[in-house]
Amino acid sequence: MIAFHPSPALRRSFRTFITLASLAALSACSSLPNEWQSSLVGNKPVAATSKTGANLLGAAAAGNAEALAIEANRSNEPGLITRPLPVDALKADKSSTGQQGDEEGRTAVGKPTDPFRPELSLNLDDAEANKDLWARLRKGFALPELNSELVADHERWYSTRPDYVQRMTERANRYLFHVVEEIERRQMPTELALLPFIESAFNPQAMSSARASGIWQFMPATGKDFELTQNLFRDDRRDVLASTRAALDYLQRLHRLFGDWHLALAAYNWGEGNVQRAIKRNEKAGLPTDYLSLNMPDETRHYLPKLHAVRNIVARPDSFGLSLMPIENHPYFVSVPIQRDMDVAVAARLAQIPLQDFQALNPSMNKPVILAAGTPQVLLPYDNASQFIHNLHRHRGPLATWTAWVVPKTMRPAEAARQVGMSETELRSLNKIPARMLVKSGSTLLVPRPHQREQDVSESVADNAMMSLAPDLPPMRRLTVKAGKRDTVASIAKRYKVTPAQVAGWNKVGTSAKFKRAQAIVVYVPVKAGKGRAMAASRHTSDDDGNKASKRGGKQQRKAVASSDKAGKGRTTAAASGKSRQAAAKLTARAKVRAQAPSRQSNKLRVAGAP
């Protein structure tokens, strides 16, 4: 089969033609919310809002190329991408527009901008750079060389695994342009754009055993330090734009701290405190403090050699017998605003892209629903952005079948499931609730959205949704036990069938602590067991109701239970207590049988006052 590969110019012209047709249709939809309006200038989506958006749509509908160019040039809003427009695609009839294109077939429009920084213009005049992002990347290489044999080792490793390199570059194709844009804006070495190859193989869903996540592998705590939201519905450590900003902020801070890119990168991997301590150790020993001279873990020792190996392969792929997949030097995606909660599957369907492609561009979503209050925009391939807007406007019916529910009180999952109309199994599975756990008050759960519900999830819930669980333990009773002569934390724990850690925690002592004789010890036991054990240890115990067994009471009880009488077959407890002057109700609690109840033949009844 022969595959047809149109040139970039031809593809851009075709996209422009399709876009103008779509815009003409959209301009007739006066009820379309301003925030949802979007158009394409050239082959790039333009987020059109308020007056600018209306003017863009009107200019496109009228076929006025100059007006469209002027309005596009005026706009400087987040998500705006513009590109010089071929006159053939926009030029209207001379009598209606009164304008013609310039000699080069282009209209005078504003410089292209990037979603990262709308104020940053893109230089797309370089024909070579325009078609090859790798060439642009090579021009910014600025890291000093690393004289280590490990670099050659990793070059050999990558060069013998072309399939692995191919998979990495295929994933990088979606994100690399935007990373390079931000690095160049900050005037940082462009080798840093290759760091996600080392960290995650450019997989935004990558999760390490230490819980680092995203293409830049942020730990939870570090992510919070750099304002990467992590809640029930989203994890911005996986958000490509947000995490890239945070990673470059962090690398710049480390470079200011150490004044050396190699040390900054080592600190990014190992931690700045560890690198500082390693430097101090070398200074104290009179040793050099450069990267290669520091004593560090193997992972950090190999970290920079891996990066330099990838840099060398990108610089000279032919020298290593590799061929890099071409990556075009233009944005892969654009930001599109949303105003209503929306299922992830619905968003993908409206954009007419496979679900996995939508998730690859929006990997921060933790749940199958996008909460507009917390995630007010989605990323889409720029070829699909206008289609998404068009389909969204025509859509009828619910956009979201899921919503967030805040638990009003601590409850079992079964009770929560009944309240929201779903099975306990489904609720547990959807919200990852383990067995024998309670859902604490204030927790947020993902539940089906009622058909009649119109209100979306609030911003406070969308930004702070968390789930807290507590062990589903039986009711516990607090006992205060007086320690014996040789009692320890371990002996008390064994006696009451709890763990030493629990006893230590209840009494604020260590797990190996010893108690003084008659020292008051707090323990918690199940209610049923607590009652029995409280009677068994009545001399030493007071319960949480303040009922204390004094020494005097203990002597009276021992006197009361000193005698016993063998119960015969068919005899009742009242009959068995006939020799006693006390009523059957005064029987000691140890018999654990009710008054007037038939006693088993083998039971021994201890009768108060019996001889």
PDB file of C-alpha atoms in Angstrom, residues 129-347:
ATOM      1  CA  ALA A 129      13.747  24.887  12.090  1.00  0.00           C
ATOM      2  CA  ASN A 130      10.121  25.040  10.994  1.00  0.00           C
ATOM      3  CA  LYS A 131      10.119  21.392  10.002  1.00  0.00           C
ATOM      4  CA  ASP A 132      12.515  19.896  12.543  1.00  0.00           C
ATOM      5  CA  LEU A 133      12.330  20.456  16.290  1.00  0.00           C
ATOM      6  CA  TRP A 134      15.502  18.399  16.770  1.00  0.00           C
ATOM      7  CA  ALA A 135      17.493  20.976  14.770  1.00  0.00           C
ATOM      8  CA  ARG A 136      16.135  23.756  16.936  1.00  0.00           C
ATOM      9  CA  LEU A 137      16.937  21.771  20.066  1.00  0.00           C
ATOM     10  CA  ARG A 138      20.562  21.180  19.022  1.00  0.00           C
ATOM     11  CA  LYS A 139      21.160  24.899  18.588  1.00  0.00           C
ATOM     12  CA  GLY A 140      20.584  25.496  22.288  1.00  0.00           C
ATOM     13  CA  PHE A 141      22.864  22.794  23.730  1.00  0.00           C
ATOM     14  CA  ALA A 142      24.985  24.529  26.372  1.00  0.00           C
ATOM     15  CA  LEU A 143      25.814  22.073  29.178  1.00  0.00           C
ATOM     16  CA  PRO A 144      29.541  21.598  29.807  1.00  0.00           C
ATOM     17  CA  GLU A 145      30.966  18.243  28.790  1.00  0.00           C
ATOM     18  CA  LEU A 146      31.106  15.470  31.368  1.00  0.00           C
ATOM     19  CA  ASN A 147      34.351  13.501  31.293  1.00  0.00           C
ATOM     20  CA  SER A 148      33.075  10.191  32.550  1.00  0.00           C
ATOM     21  CA  GLU A 149      33.310   6.688  31.129  1.00  0.00           C
ATOM     22  CA  LEU A 150      29.713   6.199  32.218  1.00  0.00           C
ATOM     23  CA  VAL A 151      28.587   8.450  29.363  1.00  0.00           C
ATOM     24  CA  ALA A 152      29.924   5.973  26.806  1.00  0.00           C
ATOM     25  CA  ASP A 153      28.330   3.092  28.717  1.00  0.00           C
ATOM     26  CA  HIS A 154      24.901   4.681  28.451  1.00  0.00           C
ATOM     27  CA  GLU A 155      25.443   5.640  24.817  1.00  0.00           C
ATOM     28  CA  ARG A 156      25.993   1.960  24.069  1.00  0.00           C
ATOM     29  CA  TRP A 157      22.928   1.011  26.099  1.00  0.00           C
ATOM     30  CA  TYR A 158      20.610   3.343  24.177  1.00  0.00           C
ATOM     31  CA  SER A 159      22.151   2.669  20.767  1.00  0.00           C
ATOM     32  CA  THR A 160      21.520  -1.071  21.136  1.00  0.00           C
ATOM     33  CA  ARG A 161      17.844  -0.480  21.950  1.00  0.00           C
ATOM     34  CA  PRO A 162      16.408   1.423  18.982  1.00  0.00           C
ATOM     35  CA  ASP A 163      12.858   0.265  19.764  1.00  0.00           C
ATOM     36  CA  TYR A 164      13.066   1.828  23.213  1.00  0.00           C
ATOM     37  CA  VAL A 165      14.379   5.100  21.782  1.00  0.00           C
ATOM     38  CA  GLN A 166      11.567   5.052  19.218  1.00  0.00           C
ATOM     39  CA  ARG A 167       8.891   4.620  21.893  1.00  0.00           C
ATOM     40  CA  MET A 168      10.337   7.481  23.932  1.00  0.00           C
ATOM     41  CA  THR A 169      10.425   9.858  20.967  1.00  0.00           C
ATOM     42  CA  GLU A 170       6.862   8.933  19.984  1.00  0.00           C
ATOM     43  CA  ARG A 171       5.673   9.948  23.445  1.00  0.00           C
ATOM     44  CA  ALA A 172       7.855  13.064  23.409  1.00  0.00           C
ATOM     45  CA  ASN A 173       6.273  14.139  20.125  1.00  0.00           C
ATOM     46  CA  ARG A 174       3.221  15.467  22.007  1.00  0.00           C
ATOM     47  CA  TYR A 175       5.089  17.510  24.598  1.00  0.00           C
ATOM     48  CA  LEU A 176       8.623  18.355  23.485  1.00  0.00           C
ATOM     49  CA  PHE A 177       7.815  21.524  21.537  1.00  0.00           C
ATOM     50  CA  HIS A 178       6.138  23.121  24.550  1.00  0.00           C
ATOM     51  CA  VAL A 179       9.010  22.135  26.853  1.00  0.00           C
ATOM     52  CA  VAL A 180      11.583  23.606  24.450  1.00  0.00           C
ATOM     53  CA  GLU A 181       9.538  26.804  24.182  1.00  0.00           C
ATOM     54  CA  GLU A 182       9.584  27.370  27.925  1.00  0.00           C
ATOM     55  CA  ILE A 183      13.275  26.483  28.267  1.00  0.00           C
ATOM     56  CA  GLU A 184      14.254  28.916  25.517  1.00  0.00           C
ATOM     57  CA  ARG A 185      12.140  31.661  27.056  1.00  0.00           C
ATOM     58  CA  ARG A 186      14.080  31.230  30.297  1.00  0.00           C
ATOM     59  CA  GLN A 187      17.408  31.054  28.414  1.00  0.00           C
ATOM     60  CA  MET A 188      18.274  27.697  29.944  1.00  0.00           C
ATOM     61  CA  PRO A 189      20.339  24.963  28.237  1.00  0.00           C
ATOM     62  CA  THR A 190      18.054  23.043  25.883  1.00  0.00           C
ATOM     63  CA  GLU A 191      19.541  19.744  27.080  1.00  0.00           C
ATOM     64  CA  LEU A 192      17.151  20.149  30.007  1.00  0.00           C
ATOM     65  CA  ALA A 193      14.288  19.430  27.604  1.00  0.00           C
ATOM     66  CA  LEU A 194      15.708  15.903  27.374  1.00  0.00           C
ATOM     67  CA  LEU A 195      15.553  15.349  31.131  1.00  0.00           C
ATOM     68  CA  PRO A 196      12.095  13.684  30.958  1.00  0.00           C
ATOM     69  CA  PHE A 197      13.715  10.998  28.791  1.00  0.00           C
ATOM     70  CA  ILE A 198      15.781  10.097  31.860  1.00  0.00           C
ATOM     71  CA  GLU A 199      13.125  10.705  34.490  1.00  0.00           C
ATOM     72  CA  SER A 200      10.108   9.015  32.943  1.00  0.00           C
ATOM     73  CA  ALA A 201      10.787   8.149  29.295  1.00  0.00           C
ATOM     74  CA  PHE A 202       8.332  11.027  28.635  1.00  0.00           C
ATOM     75  CA  ASN A 203       5.476   9.036  30.142  1.00  0.00           C
ATOM     76  CA  PRO A 204       3.202  11.411  32.131  1.00  0.00           C
ATOM     77  CA  GLN A 205       1.590   8.441  33.887  1.00  0.00           C
ATOM     78  CA  ALA A 206       4.921   7.137  35.205  1.00  0.00           C
ATOM     79  CA  MET A 207       4.914   6.479  38.960  1.00  0.00           C
ATOM     80  CA  SER A 208       8.058   5.452  40.831  1.00  0.00           C
ATOM     81  CA  SER A 209       8.212   3.162  43.837  1.00  0.00           C
ATOM     82  CA  ALA A 210       8.869   6.292  45.914  1.00  0.00           C
ATOM     83  CA  ARG A 211       5.595   7.821  44.582  1.00  0.00           C
ATOM     84  CA  ALA A 212       7.282  10.321  42.262  1.00  0.00           C
ATOM     85  CA  SER A 213       4.955  11.058  39.353  1.00  0.00           C
ATOM     86  CA  GLY A 214       4.757  12.690  35.929  1.00  0.00           C
ATOM     87  CA  ILE A 215       7.280  13.327  33.186  1.00  0.00           C
ATOM     88  CA  TRP A 216       9.423  15.293  35.666  1.00  0.00           C
ATOM     89  CA  GLN A 217       8.901  12.788  38.516  1.00  0.00           C
ATOM     90  CA  PHE A 218       7.844  15.133  41.299  1.00  0.00           C
ATOM     91  CA  MET A 219       7.543  13.707  44.795  1.00  0.00           C
ATOM     92  CA  PRO A 220       4.272  14.618  46.560  1.00  0.00           C
ATOM     93  CA  ALA A 221       5.929  17.011  49.023  1.00  0.00           C
ATOM     94  CA  THR A 222       8.059  18.723  46.368  1.00  0.00           C
ATOM     95  CA  GLY A 223       5.001  19.079  44.166  1.00  0.00           C
ATOM     96  CA  LYS A 224       3.180  20.884  46.958  1.00  0.00           C
ATOM     97  CA  ASP A 225       6.181  23.174  47.442  1.00  0.00           C
ATOM     98  CA  PHE A 226       5.791  24.225  43.802  1.00  0.00           C
ATOM     99  CA  GLU A 227       1.998  24.566  43.976  1.00  0.00           C
ATOM    100  CA  LEU A 228       1.156  21.444  42.001  1.00  0.00           C
ATOM    101  CA  THR A 229      -2.377  20.585  43.089  1.00  0.00           C
ATOM    102  CA  GLN A 230      -2.857  17.000  44.265  1.00  0.00           C
ATOM    103  CA  ASN A 231      -6.362  15.986  45.220  1.00  0.00           C
ATOM    104  CA  LEU A 232      -8.982  13.349  44.576  1.00  0.00           C
ATOM    105  CA  PHE A 233      -9.808  14.571  41.083  1.00  0.00           C
ATOM    106  CA  ARG A 234      -6.493  15.724  39.692  1.00  0.00           C
ATOM    107  CA  ASP A 235      -2.744  15.511  40.182  1.00  0.00           C
ATOM    108  CA  ASP A 236      -0.877  18.376  38.571  1.00  0.00           C
ATOM    109  CA  ARG A 237       2.393  16.503  38.872  1.00  0.00           C
ATOM    110  CA  ARG A 238       1.126  14.717  35.758  1.00  0.00           C
ATOM    111  CA  ASP A 239      -0.046  17.925  34.078  1.00  0.00           C
ATOM    112  CA  VAL A 240       2.524  18.559  31.353  1.00  0.00           C
ATOM    113  CA  LEU A 241       2.350  22.362  31.372  1.00  0.00           C
ATOM    114  CA  ALA A 242       2.091  22.821  35.144  1.00  0.00           C
ATOM    115  CA  SER A 243       4.800  20.281  35.962  1.00  0.00           C
ATOM    116  CA  THR A 244       7.153  21.697  33.326  1.00  0.00           C
ATOM    117  CA  ARG A 245       6.841  25.164  34.812  1.00  0.00           C
ATOM    118  CA  ALA A 246       7.452  23.761  38.284  1.00  0.00           C
ATOM    119  CA  ALA A 247      10.434  21.638  37.195  1.00  0.00           C
ATOM    120  CA  LEU A 248      12.131  24.545  35.454  1.00  0.00           C
ATOM    121  CA  ASP A 249      11.440  26.808  38.437  1.00  0.00           C
ATOM    122  CA  TYR A 250      13.110  24.211  40.643  1.00  0.00           C
ATOM    123  CA  LEU A 251      16.098  23.764  38.329  1.00  0.00           C
ATOM    124  CA  GLN A 252      16.622  27.514  38.138  1.00  0.00           C
ATOM    125  CA  ARG A 253      16.527  27.746  41.923  1.00  0.00           C
ATOM    126  CA  LEU A 254      19.067  24.939  42.225  1.00  0.00           C
ATOM    127  CA  HIS A 255      21.325  26.573  39.650  1.00  0.00           C
ATOM    128  CA  ARG A 256      21.253  29.831  41.605  1.00  0.00           C
ATOM    129  CA  LEU A 257      22.079  27.869  44.754  1.00  0.00           C
ATOM    130  CA  PHE A 258      25.038  25.884  43.386  1.00  0.00           C
ATOM    131  CA  GLY A 259      26.153  28.022  40.440  1.00  0.00           C
ATOM    132  CA  ASP A 260      26.750  24.872  38.395  1.00  0.00           C
ATOM    133  CA  TRP A 261      24.330  22.954  36.157  1.00  0.00           C
ATOM    134  CA  HIS A 262      25.856  19.567  36.965  1.00  0.00           C
ATOM    135  CA  LEU A 263      25.430  20.114  40.693  1.00  0.00           C
ATOM    136  CA  ALA A 264      21.941  21.532  40.130  1.00  0.00           C
ATOM    137  CA  LEU A 265      20.930  18.395  38.228  1.00  0.00           C
ATOM    138  CA  ALA A 266      22.452  16.164  40.896  1.00  0.00           C
ATOM    139  CA  ALA A 267      20.399  18.036  43.492  1.00  0.00           C
ATOM    140  CA  TYR A 268      17.257  17.619  41.384  1.00  0.00           C
ATOM    141  CA  ASN A 269      17.779  13.866  41.544  1.00  0.00           C
ATOM    142  CA  TRP A 270      19.288  13.410  45.014  1.00  0.00           C
ATOM    143  CA  GLY A 271      18.007  16.440  46.929  1.00  0.00           C
ATOM    144  CA  GLU A 272      19.682  19.775  47.520  1.00  0.00           C
ATOM    145  CA  GLY A 273      20.410  18.994  51.171  1.00  0.00           C
ATOM    146  CA  ASN A 274      22.291  15.823  50.260  1.00  0.00           C
ATOM    147  CA  VAL A 275      24.397  17.644  47.675  1.00  0.00           C
ATOM    148  CA  GLN A 276      25.193  20.441  50.132  1.00  0.00           C
ATOM    149  CA  ARG A 277      26.326  17.930  52.749  1.00  0.00           C
ATOM    150  CA  ALA A 278      28.459  16.082  50.190  1.00  0.00           C
ATOM    151  CA  ILE A 279      30.126  19.355  49.219  1.00  0.00           C
ATOM    152  CA  LYS A 280      30.834  20.212  52.864  1.00  0.00           C
ATOM    153  CA  ARG A 281      32.390  16.771  53.433  1.00  0.00           C
ATOM    154  CA  ASN A 282      34.735  17.285  50.488  1.00  0.00           C
ATOM    155  CA  GLU A 283      35.610  20.808  51.596  1.00  0.00           C
ATOM    156  CA  LYS A 284      36.443  19.528  55.056  1.00  0.00           C
ATOM    157  CA  ALA A 285      38.655  16.827  53.554  1.00  0.00           C
ATOM    158  CA  GLY A 286      40.333  19.266  51.167  1.00  0.00           C
ATOM    159  CA  LEU A 287      38.838  17.567  48.087  1.00  0.00           C
ATOM    160  CA  PRO A 288      37.317  19.104  44.935  1.00  0.00           C
ATOM    161  CA  THR A 289      33.587  19.823  45.053  1.00  0.00           C
ATOM    162  CA  ASP A 290      32.619  19.286  41.411  1.00  0.00           C
ATOM    163  CA  TYR A 291      30.004  16.696  40.438  1.00  0.00           C
ATOM    164  CA  LEU A 292      32.474  13.916  39.606  1.00  0.00           C
ATOM    165  CA  SER A 293      34.365  14.378  42.896  1.00  0.00           C
ATOM    166  CA  LEU A 294      31.381  14.012  45.227  1.00  0.00           C
ATOM    167  CA  ASN A 295      30.474  10.772  46.955  1.00  0.00           C
ATOM    168  CA  MET A 296      26.880  10.025  45.939  1.00  0.00           C
ATOM    169  CA  PRO A 297      24.485   7.099  45.395  1.00  0.00           C
ATOM    170  CA  ASP A 298      24.729   5.048  42.205  1.00  0.00           C
ATOM    171  CA  GLU A 299      21.476   6.464  40.850  1.00  0.00           C
ATOM    172  CA  THR A 300      22.796  10.025  41.034  1.00  0.00           C
ATOM    173  CA  ARG A 301      26.218   8.919  39.814  1.00  0.00           C
ATOM    174  CA  HIS A 302      24.560   7.634  36.613  1.00  0.00           C
ATOM    175  CA  TYR A 303      21.996  10.443  36.327  1.00  0.00           C
ATOM    176  CA  LEU A 304      24.068  13.003  34.449  1.00  0.00           C
ATOM    177  CA  PRO A 305      25.885  10.432  32.269  1.00  0.00           C
ATOM    178  CA  LYS A 306      22.459   9.261  31.067  1.00  0.00           C
ATOM    179  CA  LEU A 307      21.455  12.815  30.187  1.00  0.00           C
ATOM    180  CA  HIS A 308      24.723  13.448  28.350  1.00  0.00           C
ATOM    181  CA  ALA A 309      24.347  10.162  26.484  1.00  0.00           C
ATOM    182  CA  VAL A 310      20.877  11.134  25.260  1.00  0.00           C
ATOM    183  CA  ARG A 311      22.183  14.611  24.364  1.00  0.00           C
ATOM    184  CA  ASN A 312      24.984  13.080  22.278  1.00  0.00           C
ATOM    185  CA  ILE A 313      22.556  10.744  20.509  1.00  0.00           C
ATOM    186  CA  VAL A 314      20.223  13.640  19.661  1.00  0.00           C
ATOM    187  CA  ALA A 315      23.210  15.678  18.441  1.00  0.00           C
ATOM    188  CA  ARG A 316      24.591  12.901  16.200  1.00  0.00           C
ATOM    189  CA  PRO A 317      22.052  10.062  15.818  1.00  0.00           C
ATOM    190  CA  ASP A 318      23.791   8.687  12.714  1.00  0.00           C
ATOM    191  CA  SER A 319      26.981   8.132  14.702  1.00  0.00           C
ATOM    192  CA  PHE A 320      25.104   5.683  16.900  1.00  0.00           C
ATOM    193  CA  GLY A 321      23.219   3.914  14.137  1.00  0.00           C
ATOM    194  CA  LEU A 322      19.915   5.482  15.177  1.00  0.00           C
ATOM    195  CA  SER A 323      17.261   7.456  13.351  1.00  0.00           C
ATOM    196  CA  LEU A 324      15.128   9.854  15.370  1.00  0.00           C
ATOM    197  CA  MET A 325      11.463  10.175  14.515  1.00  0.00           C
ATOM    198  CA  PRO A 326      10.856  13.617  12.982  1.00  0.00           C
ATOM    199  CA  ILE A 327       9.116  16.070  15.315  1.00  0.00           C
ATOM    200  CA  GLU A 328       7.664  19.172  13.692  1.00  0.00           C
ATOM    201  CA  ASN A 329       8.578  22.507  15.184  1.00  0.00           C
ATOM    202  CA  HIS A 330       5.083  23.713  16.004  1.00  0.00           C
ATOM    203  CA  PRO A 331       2.609  23.266  18.860  1.00  0.00           C
ATOM    204  CA  TYR A 332       0.960  19.883  19.133  1.00  0.00           C
ATOM    205  CA  PHE A 333      -1.917  21.019  21.337  1.00  0.00           C
ATOM    206  CA  VAL A 334      -3.898  24.058  22.391  1.00  0.00           C
ATOM    207  CA  SER A 335      -5.835  24.943  25.535  1.00  0.00           C
ATOM    208  CA  VAL A 336      -9.632  25.016  25.172  1.00  0.00           C
ATOM    209  CA  PRO A 337     -11.844  26.419  27.965  1.00  0.00           C
ATOM    210  CA  ILE A 338     -14.778  24.503  29.437  1.00  0.00           C
ATOM    211  CA  GLN A 339     -17.548  25.871  31.633  1.00  0.00           C
ATOM    212  CA  ARG A 340     -19.412  22.756  32.765  1.00  0.00           C
ATOM    213  CA  ASP A 341     -18.435  19.496  34.425  1.00  0.00           C
ATOM    214  CA  MET A 342     -17.834  16.905  31.751  1.00  0.00           C
ATOM    215  CA  ASP A 343     -17.059  13.207  31.544  1.00  0.00           C
ATOM    216  CA  VAL A 344     -13.613  12.460  30.136  1.00  0.00           C
ATOM    217  CA  ALA A 345     -15.186  10.086  27.619  1.00  0.00           C
ATOM    218  CA  VAL A 346     -17.643  12.787  26.493  1.00  0.00           C
ATOM    219  CA  ALA A 347     -14.826  15.307  26.002  1.00  0.00           C
TER     220      ALA A 347
END
